Short mmCIF file of C-alpha atoms in Angstrom, two decimals:
data_model
loop_
_atom_site.label_atom_id
_atom_site.label_comp_id
_atom_site.label_asym_id
_atom_site.label_seq_id
_atom_site.Cartn_x
_atom_site.Cartn_y
_atom_site.Cartn_z
CA MET H 22 -0.01 -0.01 0.00
CA SER H 23 1.34 3.43 -0.94
CA THR H 24 1.74 6.18 1.64
CA LYS H 25 0.11 9.57 1.13
CA ALA H 26 3.55 11.04 0.39
CA GLU H 27 4.20 8.37 -2.29
CA ILE H 28 0.83 8.97 -3.90
CA LEU H 29 1.37 12.74 -3.90
CA SER H 30 4.87 12.35 -5.31
CA ASP H 31 3.55 10.14 -8.15
CA ILE H 32 0.91 12.73 -9.04
CA ILE H 33 3.43 15.59 -8.93
CA LYS H 34 5.96 13.69 -11.05
CA GLY H 35 3.29 12.50 -13.49
CA ARG H 36 1.79 15.92 -14.18
CA ARG H 37 2.51 17.23 -17.70
CA SER H 38 1.09 19.96 -19.87
CA ILE H 39 -1.41 18.27 -22.17
CA PHE H 40 -2.43 20.45 -25.10
CA PRO H 41 -5.87 20.78 -26.70
CA GLU H 42 -5.01 18.89 -29.86
CA SER H 43 -4.82 15.72 -27.66
CA TYR H 44 -8.21 16.27 -26.08
CA THR H 45 -11.17 14.05 -26.80
CA GLN H 46 -14.73 15.34 -27.01
CA ASP H 47 -15.71 13.62 -23.75
CA GLU H 48 -17.38 16.08 -21.36
CA ILE H 49 -15.88 16.71 -17.95
CA PRO H 50 -18.78 16.42 -15.44
CA THR H 51 -19.62 19.57 -13.49
CA HIS H 52 -18.90 17.88 -10.15
CA LEU H 53 -15.31 17.14 -11.27
CA ILE H 54 -14.81 20.74 -12.41
CA GLU H 55 -16.05 21.84 -8.97
CA GLN H 56 -13.67 19.36 -7.27
CA ILE H 57 -10.77 20.73 -9.30
CA LEU H 58 -11.67 24.29 -8.38
CA GLU H 59 -12.19 23.41 -4.72
CA SER H 60 -8.59 22.24 -4.52
CA ALA H 61 -7.48 25.75 -5.58
CA ASN H 62 -9.19 27.19 -2.53
CA TYR H 63 -6.64 25.49 -0.24
CA ALA H 64 -3.54 27.20 -1.66
CA PRO H 65 -1.42 29.26 0.74
CA THR H 66 -2.55 32.88 0.98
CA HIS H 67 -0.95 35.68 3.03
CA LYS H 68 -3.45 37.45 5.30
CA LEU H 69 -6.09 35.06 3.88
CA THR H 70 -6.81 37.38 0.94
CA GLN H 71 -7.61 34.33 -1.20
CA PRO H 72 -6.96 36.34 -4.38
CA TRP H 73 -7.79 33.59 -6.87
CA ARG H 74 -10.84 34.17 -9.05
CA PHE H 75 -11.79 31.81 -11.82
CA THR H 76 -14.21 32.07 -14.70
CA VAL H 77 -15.41 28.69 -15.99
CA ILE H 78 -15.84 28.83 -19.76
CA ARG H 79 -17.69 25.93 -21.43
CA LYS H 80 -20.07 25.07 -24.18
CA GLU H 81 -21.00 28.06 -26.38
CA ALA H 82 -18.94 30.42 -24.24
CA LYS H 83 -15.79 28.74 -25.58
CA THR H 84 -16.73 29.90 -29.10
CA LYS H 85 -17.25 33.45 -27.78
CA LEU H 86 -13.84 33.35 -26.09
CA GLY H 87 -12.19 32.17 -29.34
CA GLU H 88 -13.88 34.99 -31.23
CA ALA H 89 -12.91 37.55 -28.58
CA LEU H 90 -9.25 36.42 -28.69
CA GLY H 91 -9.33 36.66 -32.48
CA GLU H 92 -10.73 40.17 -32.38
CA ILE H 93 -8.17 41.26 -29.81
CA TYR H 94 -5.43 39.76 -31.94
CA LYS H 95 -6.69 41.78 -34.97
CA LYS H 96 -6.71 44.98 -32.92
CA VAL H 97 -3.33 44.71 -31.18
CA VAL H 98 -1.15 43.09 -33.86
CA PRO H 99 0.10 45.39 -36.63
CA ALA H 100 -1.17 44.43 -40.08
CA GLU H 101 2.33 43.48 -41.29
CA LYS H 102 2.68 40.99 -38.42
CA PHE H 103 -0.83 39.53 -38.67
CA LEU H 104 -0.83 35.74 -39.27
CA GLN H 105 -4.06 34.11 -40.41
CA LYS H 106 -2.86 30.80 -38.94
CA LYS H 107 -2.44 32.41 -35.54
CA TYR H 108 -5.84 34.11 -35.81
CA ASP H 109 -7.50 30.79 -36.69
CA SER H 110 -5.74 28.99 -33.80
CA PHE H 111 -7.78 30.82 -31.16
CA GLY H 112 -11.05 29.32 -32.28
CA GLN H 113 -9.45 25.92 -32.84
CA LYS H 114 -7.90 25.69 -29.36
CA THR H 115 -11.00 26.92 -27.57
CA SER H 116 -13.19 24.41 -29.44
CA GLN H 117 -10.83 21.50 -28.70
CA ALA H 118 -10.90 22.08 -24.94
CA ASN H 119 -13.83 20.85 -22.91
CA VAL H 120 -13.40 23.49 -20.21
CA ILE H 121 -11.32 26.64 -20.03
CA LEU H 122 -10.69 28.38 -16.74
CA ALA H 123 -9.74 32.04 -16.91
CA ILE H 124 -7.19 32.47 -14.10
CA ASN H 125 -7.85 35.83 -12.53
CA ILE H 126 -6.38 37.66 -9.55
CA GLN H 127 -8.15 40.06 -7.23
CA PHE H 128 -5.46 42.31 -5.80
CA HIS H 129 -5.53 43.65 -2.24
CA GLU H 130 -2.82 46.32 -2.42
CA ASP H 131 -3.87 47.71 0.98
CA LYS H 132 -3.01 44.35 2.63
CA VAL H 133 -0.20 42.61 0.72
CA PRO H 134 2.18 43.27 -2.19
CA ASN H 135 0.95 42.19 -5.61
CA TRP H 136 3.73 39.64 -5.98
CA GLU H 137 2.31 37.70 -2.99
CA GLU H 138 -1.10 37.54 -4.62
CA ILE H 139 0.45 36.34 -7.88
CA ALA H 140 2.39 33.66 -5.96
CA ALA H 141 -0.80 32.55 -4.15
CA VAL H 142 -2.64 32.22 -7.46
CA GLY H 143 0.33 30.24 -8.85
CA CYS H 144 -0.05 27.84 -5.93
CA ALA H 145 -3.86 27.62 -6.52
CA VAL H 146 -3.22 26.75 -10.18
CA GLN H 147 -0.73 24.08 -9.15
CA ASN H 148 -3.43 22.56 -6.94
CA ILE H 149 -5.76 22.62 -9.94
CA ALA H 150 -3.16 20.99 -12.17
CA LEU H 151 -2.43 18.23 -9.68
CA THR H 152 -6.10 17.53 -9.09
CA ALA H 153 -6.72 17.37 -12.84
CA GLU H 154 -3.79 14.96 -13.16
CA ALA H 155 -5.17 12.76 -10.36
CA LEU H 156 -8.51 12.67 -12.27
CA ASN H 157 -6.79 11.81 -15.60
CA ILE H 158 -7.83 15.16 -17.09
CA GLY H 159 -5.31 16.80 -19.36
CA ALA H 160 -4.57 20.45 -18.80
CA TYR H 161 -2.22 23.29 -19.45
CA TRP H 162 -1.82 26.95 -18.46
CA SER H 163 -1.57 29.33 -21.41
CA SER H 164 -0.65 32.96 -20.93
CA PRO H 165 -0.57 34.71 -24.28
CA PRO H 166 -0.15 38.53 -24.17
CA LEU H 167 -3.75 38.86 -25.38
CA ILE H 168 -5.00 38.02 -21.87
CA ASP H 169 -4.14 41.61 -20.89
CA HIS H 170 -7.14 42.63 -22.98
CA LEU H 171 -9.72 40.09 -21.69
CA GLY H 172 -10.94 42.17 -18.73
CA ASP H 173 -14.14 43.35 -20.43
CA PHE H 174 -14.96 39.90 -21.87
CA LEU H 175 -14.52 38.36 -18.39
CA GLY H 176 -16.28 41.16 -16.54
CA LEU H 177 -13.24 41.81 -14.32
CA GLY H 178 -13.28 44.52 -11.68
CA GLU H 179 -10.88 47.41 -11.41
CA ASN H 180 -8.56 45.57 -9.00
CA GLU H 181 -8.68 42.29 -10.99
CA LYS H 182 -6.50 40.97 -13.83
CA CYS H 183 -6.43 37.83 -15.96
CA TYR H 184 -3.17 35.85 -15.67
CA GLY H 185 -3.92 33.05 -18.06
CA LEU H 186 -6.26 30.48 -19.55
CA PHE H 187 -6.24 26.98 -18.16
CA TYR H 188 -7.37 24.49 -20.84
CA MET H 189 -8.77 21.10 -19.75
CA GLY H 190 -10.03 17.96 -21.41
CA TYR H 191 -9.94 14.22 -21.29
CA HIS H 192 -7.16 13.17 -23.63
CA ASN H 193 -5.40 10.45 -25.55
CA ALA H 194 -1.85 11.82 -25.15
CA GLU H 195 0.98 9.35 -24.54
CA THR H 196 2.69 9.39 -21.16
CA ARG H 197 6.08 11.01 -21.39
CA PRO H 198 8.93 11.40 -18.91
CA ALA H 199 9.70 14.64 -17.16
CA ASN H 200 12.53 16.73 -18.58
CA ARG H 201 14.22 17.92 -15.39
CA THR H 202 17.85 18.33 -14.39
CA PRO H 203 18.86 16.97 -10.96
CA MET H 204 17.63 18.91 -7.96
CA SER H 205 21.11 18.73 -6.44
CA GLU H 206 22.20 21.27 -9.07
CA LYS H 207 19.64 23.77 -7.82
CA VAL H 208 20.09 23.62 -4.06
CA LYS H 209 22.67 25.14 -1.76
CA TRP H 210 22.80 23.95 1.85
CA MET H 211 23.76 26.23 4.75
CA GLU H 212 24.13 24.56 8.11
CA GLY H 213 26.63 26.49 10.11
#
């Protein structure tokens, strides 16, 4: 029987970014989406600001998101740098995903520095990624520059900002090993 630490280690080491082209059309049940989101709520948060805010985008709303990203791309990219393939990719990726979570942060500048809120949301997203992995749901966090312009689409408040789109779907991707260098090359010990 595996210990909790062994199970957690296996989930952490097994997590990979799984991209929408590998997603199947199988629907993720609402209760599993809620379970994934609930795990985010237990991330560390200084002064309990709990800055994570998520917008769940599914069904027809995915098409609207793809269209919004395409329109933003048209507006912000100079005509000479416009790529039709890139423009088309927004609708394609959003349609391939079963669920897209907009990762938003509500800042509390009167309580903690912004970097702490960003770090807390990063931890919340890691909890989401690990829970998705444990449920055999493929996922990846995308943060194209266009997210800076999604505030109106997402209905964000003045002190809120989108920090990425988290694509999810059941998938048929092959398992692949992690590409990591040894931890010993990244740690310095001080004991005296």
